[in-house]
PDB file of C-alpha atoms and ligand atoms in Angstrom:
ATOM      1  CA  MET A  15      55.695 124.654 151.216  1.00  0.00           C
ATOM      2  CA  GLY A  16      58.975 126.500 151.488  1.00  0.00           C
ATOM      3  CA  ASP A  17      62.252 125.325 150.011  1.00  0.00           C
ATOM      4  CA  THR A  18      63.511 124.779 153.561  1.00  0.00           C
ATOM      5  CA  LYS A  19      61.340 121.705 154.004  1.00  0.00           C
ATOM      6  CA  PHE A  20      62.555 120.210 150.732  1.00  0.00           C
ATOM      7  CA  LYS A  21      66.160 121.008 151.752  1.00  0.00           C
ATOM      8  CA  GLN A  22      65.674 119.274 155.111  1.00  0.00           C
ATOM      9  CA  ILE A  23      64.206 116.171 153.483  1.00  0.00           C
ATOM     10  CA  ALA A  24      66.926 116.142 150.826  1.00  0.00           C
ATOM     11  CA  ALA A  25      69.588 116.423 153.545  1.00  0.00           C
ATOM     12  CA  ALA A  26      68.059 113.511 155.495  1.00  0.00           C
ATOM     13  CA  ILE A  27      67.926 111.350 152.356  1.00  0.00           C
ATOM     14  CA  THR A  28      71.441 112.386 151.321  1.00  0.00           C
ATOM     15  CA  ARG A  29      72.798 111.238 154.699  1.00  0.00           C
ATOM     16  CA  CYS A  30      71.378 107.778 153.929  1.00  0.00           C
ATOM     17  CA  ILE A  31      72.780 107.575 150.395  1.00  0.00           C
ATOM     18  CA  GLN A  32      75.835 105.467 151.149  1.00  0.00           C
ATOM     19  CA  PRO A  33      77.153 102.664 148.930  1.00  0.00           C
ATOM     20  CA  GLY A  34      74.941  99.627 149.486  1.00  0.00           C
ATOM     21  CA  ALA A  35      72.011 101.635 150.841  1.00  0.00           C
ATOM     22  CA  THR A  36      68.438 100.722 149.917  1.00  0.00           C
ATOM     23  CA  ILE A  37      65.830 103.273 148.878  1.00  0.00           C
ATOM     24  CA  VAL A  38      62.241 102.116 148.477  1.00  0.00           C
ATOM     25  CA  ALA A  39      59.369 104.122 147.003  1.00  0.00           C
ATOM     26  CA  SER A  40      55.919 102.728 147.789  1.00  0.00           C
ATOM     27  CA  THR A  41      53.327 104.235 145.449  1.00  0.00           C
ATOM     28  CA  GLY A  42      49.540 104.253 145.270  1.00  0.00           C
ATOM     29  CA  ALA A  43      46.863 105.643 143.004  1.00  0.00           C
ATOM     30  CA  GLY A  44      47.738 109.261 143.928  1.00  0.00           C
ATOM     31  CA  CYS A  45      51.083 108.898 142.151  1.00  0.00           C
ATOM     32  CA  SER A  46      49.183 108.505 138.847  1.00  0.00           C
ATOM     33  CA  LYS A  47      46.527 111.146 139.561  1.00  0.00           C
ATOM     34  CA  GLU A  48      48.445 113.866 137.708  1.00  0.00           C
ATOM     35  CA  SER A  49      48.630 111.497 134.719  1.00  0.00           C
ATOM     36  CA  GLY A  50      44.831 111.598 134.574  1.00  0.00           C
ATOM     37  CA  VAL A  51      44.155 108.217 136.205  1.00  0.00           C
ATOM     38  CA  PRO A  52      41.488 108.662 138.901  1.00  0.00           C
ATOM     39  CA  THR A  53      42.135 107.381 142.419  1.00  0.00           C
ATOM     40  CA  PHE A  54      39.703 105.069 144.194  1.00  0.00           C
ATOM     41  CA  ARG A  55      38.681 107.490 146.859  1.00  0.00           C
ATOM     42  CA  GLY A  56      39.152 110.898 145.283  1.00  0.00           C
ATOM     43  CA  GLU A  57      36.498 113.096 143.708  1.00  0.00           C
ATOM     44  CA  GLY A  58      35.540 112.446 140.108  1.00  0.00           C
ATOM     45  CA  GLY A  59      36.957 108.943 140.248  1.00  0.00           C
ATOM     46  CA  LEU A  60      35.772 105.984 138.223  1.00  0.00           C
ATOM     47  CA  TRP A  61      34.529 104.691 141.481  1.00  0.00           C
ATOM     48  CA  GLU A  62      31.875 107.300 142.131  1.00  0.00           C
ATOM     49  CA  GLU A  63      29.624 105.414 139.748  1.00  0.00           C
ATOM     50  CA  HIS A  64      30.942 101.903 140.314  1.00  0.00           C
ATOM     51  CA  ARG A  65      31.706 100.362 143.655  1.00  0.00           C
ATOM     52  CA  PRO A  66      34.978  98.501 143.118  1.00  0.00           C
ATOM     53  CA  GLU A  67      33.723  95.484 145.052  1.00  0.00           C
ATOM     54  CA  GLU A  68      30.814  95.196 142.609  1.00  0.00           C
ATOM     55  CA  VAL A  69      32.769  95.348 139.370  1.00  0.00           C
ATOM     56  CA  ALA A  70      36.335  94.309 140.168  1.00  0.00           C
ATOM     57  CA  SER A  71      35.791  91.239 142.303  1.00  0.00           C
ATOM     58  CA  SER A  72      36.561  87.565 141.812  1.00  0.00           C
ATOM     59  CA  GLY A  73      32.813  86.851 142.163  1.00  0.00           C
ATOM     60  CA  VAL A  74      31.866  89.134 139.255  1.00  0.00           C
ATOM     61  CA  LEU A  75      34.618  87.639 137.085  1.00  0.00           C
ATOM     62  CA  ALA A  76      33.312  84.136 137.813  1.00  0.00           C
ATOM     63  CA  ASN A  77      29.581  84.873 137.492  1.00  0.00           C
ATOM     64  CA  GLU A  78      29.301  87.807 135.072  1.00  0.00           C
ATOM     65  CA  PRO A  79      32.536  87.817 133.044  1.00  0.00           C
ATOM     66  CA  ASP A  80      31.007  90.030 130.342  1.00  0.00           C
ATOM     67  CA  LYS A  81      30.124  92.732 132.881  1.00  0.00           C
ATOM     68  CA  PHE A  82      33.586  92.363 134.428  1.00  0.00           C
ATOM     69  CA  TRP A  83      35.276  92.909 131.063  1.00  0.00           C
ATOM     70  CA  GLN A  84      33.161  95.888 130.092  1.00  0.00           C
ATOM     71  CA  PHE A  85      34.381  97.592 133.227  1.00  0.00           C
ATOM     72  CA  HIS A  86      37.974  96.433 132.820  1.00  0.00           C
ATOM     73  CA  ASP A  87      37.969  97.879 129.305  1.00  0.00           C
ATOM     74  CA  GLU A  88      36.875 101.213 130.756  1.00  0.00           C
ATOM     75  CA  ILE A  89      39.865 101.081 133.111  1.00  0.00           C
ATOM     76  CA  ARG A  90      42.210 100.063 130.271  1.00  0.00           C
ATOM     77  CA  ARG A  91      40.932 102.952 128.130  1.00  0.00           C
ATOM     78  CA  VAL A  92      41.621 105.526 130.873  1.00  0.00           C
ATOM     79  CA  ILE A  93      45.053 104.082 131.648  1.00  0.00           C
ATOM     80  CA  ALA A  94      46.074 103.692 128.005  1.00  0.00           C
ATOM     81  CA  GLN A  95      45.586 107.441 127.488  1.00  0.00           C
ATOM     82  CA  ALA A  96      47.818 108.260 130.458  1.00  0.00           C
ATOM     83  CA  ALA A  97      51.529 109.055 130.288  1.00  0.00           C
ATOM     84  CA  PRO A  98      54.025 109.142 133.170  1.00  0.00           C
ATOM     85  CA  ASN A  99      54.096 112.415 135.125  1.00  0.00           C
ATOM     86  CA  PRO A 100      57.091 114.073 136.848  1.00  0.00           C
ATOM     87  CA  ALA A 101      56.626 111.841 139.937  1.00  0.00           C
ATOM     88  CA  HIS A 102      57.126 108.645 137.883  1.00  0.00           C
ATOM     89  CA  GLU A 103      59.942 110.307 135.944  1.00  0.00           C
ATOM     90  CA  THR A 104      61.769 111.407 139.093  1.00  0.00           C
ATOM     91  CA  LEU A 105      61.661 107.906 140.596  1.00  0.00           C
ATOM     92  CA  ALA A 106      63.031 106.445 137.349  1.00  0.00           C
ATOM     93  CA  GLU A 107      65.788 109.068 137.274  1.00  0.00           C
ATOM     94  CA  MET A 108      66.735 108.387 140.889  1.00  0.00           C
ATOM     95  CA  GLU A 109      67.119 104.677 140.134  1.00  0.00           C
ATOM     96  CA  GLN A 110      69.241 105.395 137.064  1.00  0.00           C
ATOM     97  CA  THR A 111      71.409 108.041 138.744  1.00  0.00           C
ATOM     98  CA  LEU A 112      72.111 106.559 142.183  1.00  0.00           C
ATOM     99  CA  ASP A 113      74.646 103.953 141.077  1.00  0.00           C
ATOM    100  CA  ASP A 114      75.720 102.338 144.349  1.00  0.00           C
ATOM    101  CA  VAL A 115      72.240 102.262 145.819  1.00  0.00           C
ATOM    102  CA  GLU A 116      69.566  99.584 145.558  1.00  0.00           C
ATOM    103  CA  PHE A 117      66.463 101.424 144.411  1.00  0.00           C
ATOM    104  CA  ALA A 118      63.035  99.785 144.121  1.00  0.00           C
ATOM    105  CA  VAL A 119      59.469 100.861 143.519  1.00  0.00           C
ATOM    106  CA  ILE A 120      56.723  98.896 145.269  1.00  0.00           C
ATOM    107  CA  THR A 121      53.459  99.870 143.657  1.00  0.00           C
ATOM    108  CA  GLN A 122      49.782  99.205 144.236  1.00  0.00           C
ATOM    109  CA  ASN A 123      49.074 100.628 140.791  1.00  0.00           C
ATOM    110  CA  ILE A 124      48.209  98.416 137.845  1.00  0.00           C
ATOM    111  CA  ASP A 125      48.842 101.049 135.175  1.00  0.00           C
ATOM    112  CA  ASN A 126      52.436 100.264 134.073  1.00  0.00           C
ATOM    113  CA  LEU A 127      53.359 103.970 134.312  1.00  0.00           C
ATOM    114  CA  HIS A 128      56.507 103.361 136.411  1.00  0.00           C
ATOM    115  CA  GLN A 129      57.846 101.009 133.735  1.00  0.00           C
ATOM    116  CA  ASP A 130      56.798 103.467 130.999  1.00  0.00           C
ATOM    117  CA  ALA A 131      58.842 106.140 132.785  1.00  0.00           C
ATOM    118  CA  GLY A 132      61.913 103.870 132.823  1.00  0.00           C
ATOM    119  CA  SER A 133      61.877 102.348 136.317  1.00  0.00           C
ATOM    120  CA  GLU A 134      63.416  98.877 136.203  1.00  0.00           C
ATOM    121  CA  THR A 135      62.886  97.390 139.647  1.00  0.00           C
ATOM    122  CA  VAL A 136      59.115  97.563 140.085  1.00  0.00           C
ATOM    123  CA  ILE A 137      57.291  95.226 142.479  1.00  0.00           C
ATOM    124  CA  GLU A 138      53.635  95.118 141.466  1.00  0.00           C
ATOM    125  CA  LEU A 139      51.540  94.226 144.504  1.00  0.00           C
ATOM    126  CA  HIS A 140      48.230  94.328 142.642  1.00  0.00           C
ATOM    127  CA  GLY A 141      49.350  93.090 139.227  1.00  0.00           C
ATOM    128  CA  ASN A 142      49.163  94.804 135.852  1.00  0.00           C
ATOM    129  CA  ALA A 143      46.073  95.699 133.809  1.00  0.00           C
ATOM    130  CA  PHE A 144      47.879  94.883 130.551  1.00  0.00           C
ATOM    131  CA  ARG A 145      48.911  91.297 131.347  1.00  0.00           C
ATOM    132  CA  TYR A 146      46.424  88.460 130.816  1.00  0.00           C
ATOM    133  CA  TYR A 147      46.009  84.735 131.315  1.00  0.00           C
ATOM    134  CA  CYS A 148      43.405  82.014 130.845  1.00  0.00           C
ATOM    135  CA  VAL A 149      41.525  81.100 134.020  1.00  0.00           C
ATOM    136  CA  ASP A 150      41.206  77.465 132.883  1.00  0.00           C
ATOM    137  CA  CYS A 151      44.573  76.420 131.437  1.00  0.00           C
ATOM    138  CA  GLY A 152      46.736  79.264 132.807  1.00  0.00           C
ATOM    139  CA  LYS A 153      48.170  80.163 129.385  1.00  0.00           C
ATOM    140  CA  GLN A 154      49.632  83.683 129.281  1.00  0.00           C
ATOM    141  CA  ILE A 155      47.847  85.724 126.633  1.00  0.00           C
ATOM    142  CA  ALA A 156      50.146  88.279 125.026  1.00  0.00           C
ATOM    143  CA  ASP A 157      47.499  90.843 124.179  1.00  0.00           C
ATOM    144  CA  VAL A 158      43.784  91.494 124.289  1.00  0.00           C
ATOM    145  CA  PRO A 159      42.744  94.179 121.784  1.00  0.00           C
ATOM    146  CA  GLN A 160      41.203  97.228 123.316  1.00  0.00           C
ATOM    147  CA  PRO A 161      38.279  97.202 123.360  1.00  0.00           C
ATOM    148  CA  ALA A 162      38.095  93.414 123.457  1.00  0.00           C
ATOM    149  CA  GLU A 163      36.528  91.847 120.347  1.00  0.00           C
ATOM    150  CA  GLU A 164      34.170  89.810 122.487  1.00  0.00           C
ATOM    151  CA  TYR A 165      33.062  89.960 126.124  1.00  0.00           C
ATOM    152  CA  PRO A 166      34.610  88.053 127.728  1.00  0.00           C
ATOM    153  CA  PRO A 167      37.686  87.368 125.568  1.00  0.00           C
ATOM    154  CA  LEU A 168      38.324  83.615 125.291  1.00  0.00           C
ATOM    155  CA  CYS A 169      41.506  81.535 125.323  1.00  0.00           C
ATOM    156  CA  PRO A 170      42.637  80.457 121.826  1.00  0.00           C
ATOM    157  CA  ASP A 171      43.700  77.034 123.217  1.00  0.00           C
ATOM    158  CA  CYS A 172      40.810  75.963 125.451  1.00  0.00           C
ATOM    159  CA  ASP A 173      38.009  78.534 125.141  1.00  0.00           C
ATOM    160  CA  GLY A 174      38.378  79.410 128.834  1.00  0.00           C
ATOM    161  CA  VAL A 175      37.749  82.970 130.010  1.00  0.00           C
ATOM    162  CA  VAL A 176      40.789  85.252 129.745  1.00  0.00           C
ATOM    163  CA  ARG A 177      41.371  87.576 132.689  1.00  0.00           C
ATOM    164  CA  PRO A 178      43.719  90.443 133.498  1.00  0.00           C
ATOM    165  CA  ASP A 179      46.609  89.615 135.838  1.00  0.00           C
ATOM    166  CA  VAL A 180      45.366  91.979 138.543  1.00  0.00           C
ATOM    167  CA  VAL A 181      44.421  91.292 142.141  1.00  0.00           C
ATOM    168  CA  LEU A 182      40.642  91.491 142.454  1.00  0.00           C
ATOM    169  CA  PHE A 183      38.590  92.024 145.593  1.00  0.00           C
ATOM    170  CA  GLY A 184      38.450  88.673 147.324  1.00  0.00           C
ATOM    171  CA  GLU A 185      41.843  87.513 146.036  1.00  0.00           C
ATOM    172  CA  MET A 186      45.253  87.059 147.635  1.00  0.00           C
ATOM    173  CA  LEU A 187      48.235  89.153 146.657  1.00  0.00           C
ATOM    174  CA  PRO A 188      50.993  87.440 144.642  1.00  0.00           C
ATOM    175  CA  GLN A 189      53.300  85.691 147.132  1.00  0.00           C
ATOM    176  CA  ASP A 190      56.576  86.542 145.386  1.00  0.00           C
ATOM    177  CA  ALA A 191      55.709  90.256 145.163  1.00  0.00           C
ATOM    178  CA  LEU A 192      54.718  90.265 148.852  1.00  0.00           C
ATOM    179  CA  ARG A 193      57.943  88.535 149.868  1.00  0.00           C
ATOM    180  CA  ASP A 194      60.095  90.959 147.818  1.00  0.00           C
ATOM    181  CA  ALA A 195      58.194  93.968 149.188  1.00  0.00           C
ATOM    182  CA  GLY A 196      58.615  92.724 152.761  1.00  0.00           C
ATOM    183  CA  TYR A 197      62.339  92.142 152.330  1.00  0.00           C
ATOM    184  CA  LEU A 198      62.951  95.519 150.683  1.00  0.00           C
ATOM    185  CA  THR A 199      60.947  97.300 153.365  1.00  0.00           C
ATOM    186  CA  THR A 200      62.832  95.768 156.281  1.00  0.00           C
ATOM    187  CA  THR A 201      66.197  96.568 154.666  1.00  0.00           C
ATOM    188  CA  ALA A 202      65.267 100.093 153.502  1.00  0.00           C
ATOM    189  CA  ASP A 203      67.356 103.044 154.670  1.00  0.00           C
ATOM    190  CA  VAL A 204      64.905 105.456 153.045  1.00  0.00           C
ATOM    191  CA  PHE A 205      61.222 104.674 152.538  1.00  0.00           C
ATOM    192  CA  LEU A 206      59.107 107.063 150.458  1.00  0.00           C
ATOM    193  CA  SER A 207      55.310 106.654 150.719  1.00  0.00           C
ATOM    194  CA  ILE A 208      53.804 108.419 147.724  1.00  0.00           C
ATOM    195  CA  GLY A 209      50.150 108.954 146.871  1.00  0.00           C
ATOM    196  CA  THR A 210      48.682 106.155 148.909  1.00  0.00           C
ATOM    197  CA  SER A 211      45.874 106.468 151.422  1.00  0.00           C
ATOM    198  CA  VAL A 212      47.623 103.860 153.634  1.00  0.00           C
ATOM    199  CA  ILE A 213      44.323 102.024 154.000  1.00  0.00           C
ATOM    200  CA  VAL A 214      44.497  98.996 151.697  1.00  0.00           C
ATOM    201  CA  GLN A 215      46.297  96.115 153.420  1.00  0.00           C
ATOM    202  CA  PRO A 216      48.862  94.657 153.347  1.00  0.00           C
ATOM    203  CA  ALA A 217      50.541  97.585 151.522  1.00  0.00           C
ATOM    204  CA  ALA A 218      49.347  99.934 154.288  1.00  0.00           C
ATOM    205  CA  SER A 219      51.551  98.203 156.855  1.00  0.00           C
ATOM    206  CA  LEU A 220      54.782  98.656 154.874  1.00  0.00           C
ATOM    207  CA  PRO A 221      55.704 102.198 155.984  1.00  0.00           C
ATOM    208  CA  PHE A 222      55.167 101.227 159.630  1.00  0.00           C
ATOM    209  CA  THR A 223      57.410  98.190 159.168  1.00  0.00           C
ATOM    210  CA  ALA A 224      60.032 100.495 157.630  1.00  0.00           C
ATOM    211  CA  LEU A 225      59.780 102.890 160.585  1.00  0.00           C
ATOM    212  CA  ARG A 226      60.248 100.052 163.084  1.00  0.00           C
ATOM    213  CA  ALA A 227      63.256  98.825 161.104  1.00  0.00           C
ATOM    214  CA  GLY A 228      64.849 102.272 161.397  1.00  0.00           C
ATOM    215  CA  ALA A 229      64.310 103.723 157.923  1.00  0.00           C
ATOM    216  CA  THR A 230      63.874 107.430 157.310  1.00  0.00           C
ATOM    217  CA  VAL A 231      60.245 107.601 156.179  1.00  0.00           C
ATOM    218  CA  VAL A 232      59.007 110.437 153.966  1.00  0.00           C
ATOM    219  CA  GLU A 233      55.355 110.753 152.970  1.00  0.00           C
ATOM    220  CA  VAL A 234      54.112 112.737 149.965  1.00  0.00           C
ATOM    221  CA  ASN A 235      50.331 113.135 149.862  1.00  0.00           C
ATOM    222  CA  PRO A 236      48.172 116.283 149.720  1.00  0.00           C
ATOM    223  CA  SER A 237      45.818 114.748 152.311  1.00  0.00           C
ATOM    224  CA  PRO A 238      46.813 113.476 155.752  1.00  0.00           C
ATOM    225  CA  THR A 239      46.798 109.726 156.406  1.00  0.00           C
ATOM    226  CA  GLU A 240      47.442 107.498 159.415  1.00  0.00           C
ATOM    227  CA  LEU A 241      51.101 107.603 158.471  1.00  0.00           C
ATOM    228  CA  THR A 242      51.348 111.414 158.551  1.00  0.00           C
ATOM    229  CA  PRO A 243      51.928 111.846 162.313  1.00  0.00           C
ATOM    230  CA  ALA A 244      54.326 108.892 162.441  1.00  0.00           C
ATOM    231  CA  ALA A 245      56.475 109.683 159.370  1.00  0.00           C
ATOM    232  CA  ASP A 246      59.832 111.429 159.808  1.00  0.00           C
ATOM    233  CA  TYR A 247      58.799 113.944 157.141  1.00  0.00           C
ATOM    234  CA  SER A 248      55.477 114.658 155.517  1.00  0.00           C
ATOM    235  CA  VAL A 249      54.922 116.791 152.419  1.00  0.00           C
ATOM    236  CA  GLN A 250      51.252 117.648 151.925  1.00  0.00           C
ATOM    237  CA  GLU A 251      51.506 118.434 148.224  1.00  0.00           C
ATOM    238  CA  PRO A 252      50.910 116.645 144.919  1.00  0.00           C
ATOM    239  CA  ALA A 253      53.710 114.196 144.099  1.00  0.00           C
ATOM    240  CA  GLY A 254      54.345 115.604 140.602  1.00  0.00           C
ATOM    241  CA  GLY A 255      55.639 118.842 142.121  1.00  0.00           C
ATOM    242  CA  ALA A 256      57.124 117.636 145.412  1.00  0.00           C
ATOM    243  CA  LEU A 257      59.292 114.742 144.178  1.00  0.00           C
ATOM    244  CA  PRO A 258      61.165 116.746 141.493  1.00  0.00           C
ATOM    245  CA  ASN A 259      61.785 119.447 144.128  1.00  0.00           C
ATOM    246  CA  ILE A 260      63.235 116.986 146.638  1.00  0.00           C
ATOM    247  CA  TRP A 261      65.357 115.336 143.939  1.00  0.00           C
ATOM    248  CA  GLU A 262      66.652 118.707 142.746  1.00  0.00           C
ATOM    249  CA  GLU A 263      67.786 119.489 146.293  1.00  0.00           C
ATOM    250  CA  ILE A 264      69.505 116.091 146.600  1.00  0.00           C
ATOM    251  CA  ARG A 265      71.351 116.710 143.346  1.00  0.00           C
ATOM    252  CA  SER A 266      72.458 120.178 144.288  1.00  0.00           C
ATOM    253  CA  ALA A 267      73.638 118.928 147.713  1.00  0.00           C
ATOM    254  CA  ALA A 268      75.673 116.220 145.918  1.00  0.00           C
ATOM    255  CA  GLY A 269      77.090 118.866 143.559  1.00  0.00           C
ATOM    256  CA  GLU A 270      78.209 121.006 146.501  1.00  0.00           C
ATOM    257  CA  GLN A 271      80.055 118.031 148.038  1.00  0.00           C
ATOM    258  CA  THR A 272      82.165 117.361 144.916  1.00  0.00           C
TER     259      THR A 272
HETATM  260  P1  NAD B  16      43.471 105.522 147.037  1.00  0.00           P
HETATM  261  O1  NAD B  16      42.655 105.878 145.838  1.00  0.00           O
HETATM  262  O2  NAD B  16      42.853 104.888 148.187  1.00  0.00           O
HETATM  263  O3  NAD B  16      44.218 106.815 147.587  1.00  0.00           O
HETATM  264  C1  NAD B  16      44.919 107.674 146.787  1.00  0.00           C
HETATM  265  C2  NAD B  16      45.716 108.635 147.662  1.00  0.00           C
HETATM  266  O4  NAD B  16      46.413 109.507 146.784  1.00  0.00           O
HETATM  267  C3  NAD B  16      44.875 109.508 148.594  1.00  0.00           C
HETATM  268  O5  NAD B  16      45.399 109.412 149.907  1.00  0.00           O
HETATM  269  C4  NAD B  16      45.055 110.919 148.031  1.00  0.00           C
HETATM  270  O6  NAD B  16      45.089 111.914 149.042  1.00  0.00           O
HETATM  271  C5  NAD B  16      46.388 110.806 147.338  1.00  0.00           C
HETATM  272  N1  NAD B  16      46.608 111.750 146.248  1.00  0.00           N
HETATM  273  C6  NAD B  16      45.677 112.343 145.458  1.00  0.00           C
HETATM  274  N2  NAD B  16      46.285 113.124 144.549  1.00  0.00           N
HETATM  275  C7  NAD B  16      47.621 113.012 144.761  1.00  0.00           C
HETATM  276  C8  NAD B  16      48.758 113.571 144.134  1.00  0.00           C
HETATM  277  N3  NAD B  16      48.643 114.388 143.084  1.00  0.00           N
HETATM  278  N4  NAD B  16      49.978 113.249 144.621  1.00  0.00           N
HETATM  279  C9  NAD B  16      50.098 112.415 145.688  1.00  0.00           C
HETATM  280  N5  NAD B  16      49.046 111.856 146.309  1.00  0.00           N
HETATM  281  C10 NAD B  16      47.820 112.145 145.848  1.00  0.00           C
HETATM  282  O7  NAD B  16      44.621 104.638 146.459  1.00  0.00           O
HETATM  283  P2  NAD B  16      45.544 103.556 147.093  1.00  0.00           P
HETATM  284  O8  NAD B  16      45.817 103.842 148.529  1.00  0.00           O
HETATM  285  O9  NAD B  16      46.676 103.450 146.184  1.00  0.00           O
HETATM  286  O10 NAD B  16      44.735 102.186 147.102  1.00  0.00           O
HETATM  287  C11 NAD B  16      43.628 101.854 146.392  1.00  0.00           C
HETATM  288  C12 NAD B  16      43.747 100.755 145.384  1.00  0.00           C
HETATM  289  O11 NAD B  16      43.377 101.280 144.145  1.00  0.00           O
HETATM  290  C13 NAD B  16      45.042 100.141 145.112  1.00  0.00           C
HETATM  291  O12 NAD B  16      44.913  98.849 145.514  1.00  0.00           O
HETATM  292  C14 NAD B  16      45.255 100.136 143.573  1.00  0.00           C
HETATM  293  O13 NAD B  16      45.445  98.820 143.131  1.00  0.00           O
HETATM  294  C15 NAD B  16      43.981 100.627 143.039  1.00  0.00           C
HETATM  295  N6  NAD B  16      44.009 101.666 141.999  1.00  0.00           N
HETATM  296  C16 NAD B  16      45.029 101.752 141.095  1.00  0.00           C
HETATM  297  C17 NAD B  16      45.055 102.785 140.162  1.00  0.00           C
HETATM  298  C18 NAD B  16      46.194 102.861 139.159  1.00  0.00           C
HETATM  299  O14 NAD B  16      46.722 101.824 138.763  1.00  0.00           O
HETATM  300  N7  NAD B  16      46.607 104.055 138.748  1.00  0.00           N
HETATM  301  C19 NAD B  16      44.050 103.747 140.156  1.00  0.00           C
HETATM  302  C20 NAD B  16      42.995 103.626 141.084  1.00  0.00           C
HETATM  303  C21 NAD B  16      43.002 102.587 142.010  1.00  0.00           C
HETATM  304 ZN1   ZN B  17      43.082  78.273 128.144  1.00  0.00          ZN
END
C-alpha cells in the first residue's frame, strides 16, 4: 500500500480531530495476532484442534470444569507470553497524545494487551482472562496461579468453582460494557475497526451503527470482511504496520499546521 492511502486516511481523521471529538477503536483477535496470540479463525490457531463451543462454553464449565480449566490454562499460557505489538502501542499513544479528544478502545479480546500497552479507556466486551470469581458466592478472586494448582480451582470461602471473568459461548455480554460501547459508537466521529472478522455479534454491528451515525469508518484487516465495501477507508494490511503508519501521517500533518 502506498503512502498516499495512509495520507488520505490521516487527512480524513485529522479533519475530525476537533476539541470534544470522539475516536473509537474497535479491536478483535487480529489486533493481537502479531503479539503471537492466535485468532479464532486463522491458520495455526488454538482452535484448529479445539472447537471453541466445545471447550469454552457455559455447558462445559458447568459439567466438566476440570476440562474447561485445562483449556483455559492453555489460553492463559499463550497470552501470558505475549507482549503488546505496535498496533496496541499506537492506540495507547493516540489516547495519551490527543488531549482534547475522547479516545476509547472497545475490544473483543480477553488478553489485557491494550492495558499492558498503556490504554486507559478500554471497554472489554468479552471480559478478561486474568480476572476470576466464584460461581457460587460471586467473590472476586485476585489471582489463580498458572497453571492452576488444582482443576478446577476452588473458592477459599465456599469451595465453589472459580471461573475466569470471560464471556463463554452461551452467555450474555456484560450489560455495562455493551451500553458504554453503544454510546461511544453512536457518538464517534472516527471509528477504527481493527483485526476483527466482523462476524461475532453484537460487536459486528458496531461499525455499521457508526456509519449510520455519520462517523468516518476506517477498517484495518489483511482479509476482506462484510465491512470492507461499506467502510470509508479500508487498509488490507496487518495492524502492526498500518496503524503506526497512519498515526505517523497524522502527527506530521499536525506538525505542518503549527
Ligand atoms: P476472529 O478470529 O474471528 O478474526 C480475526 C480477524 O483478524 C480476521 O478477520 C483476520 O483477517 C484478522 N487479522 C489477522 N491477522 C491480522 C493482523 N495482523 N492485523 C489485523 N487483522 C488481522 O476474531 P474476532 O472477530 O475478534 O472474534 C472472535 C472472538 O475470539 C472474539 O470474541 C474474542 O473474544 C475471541 N478471541 C480473543 C483472542 C484474544 O484475546 N487475543 C484471541 C482469539 C479469540
Ligand atoms: Zn465462593
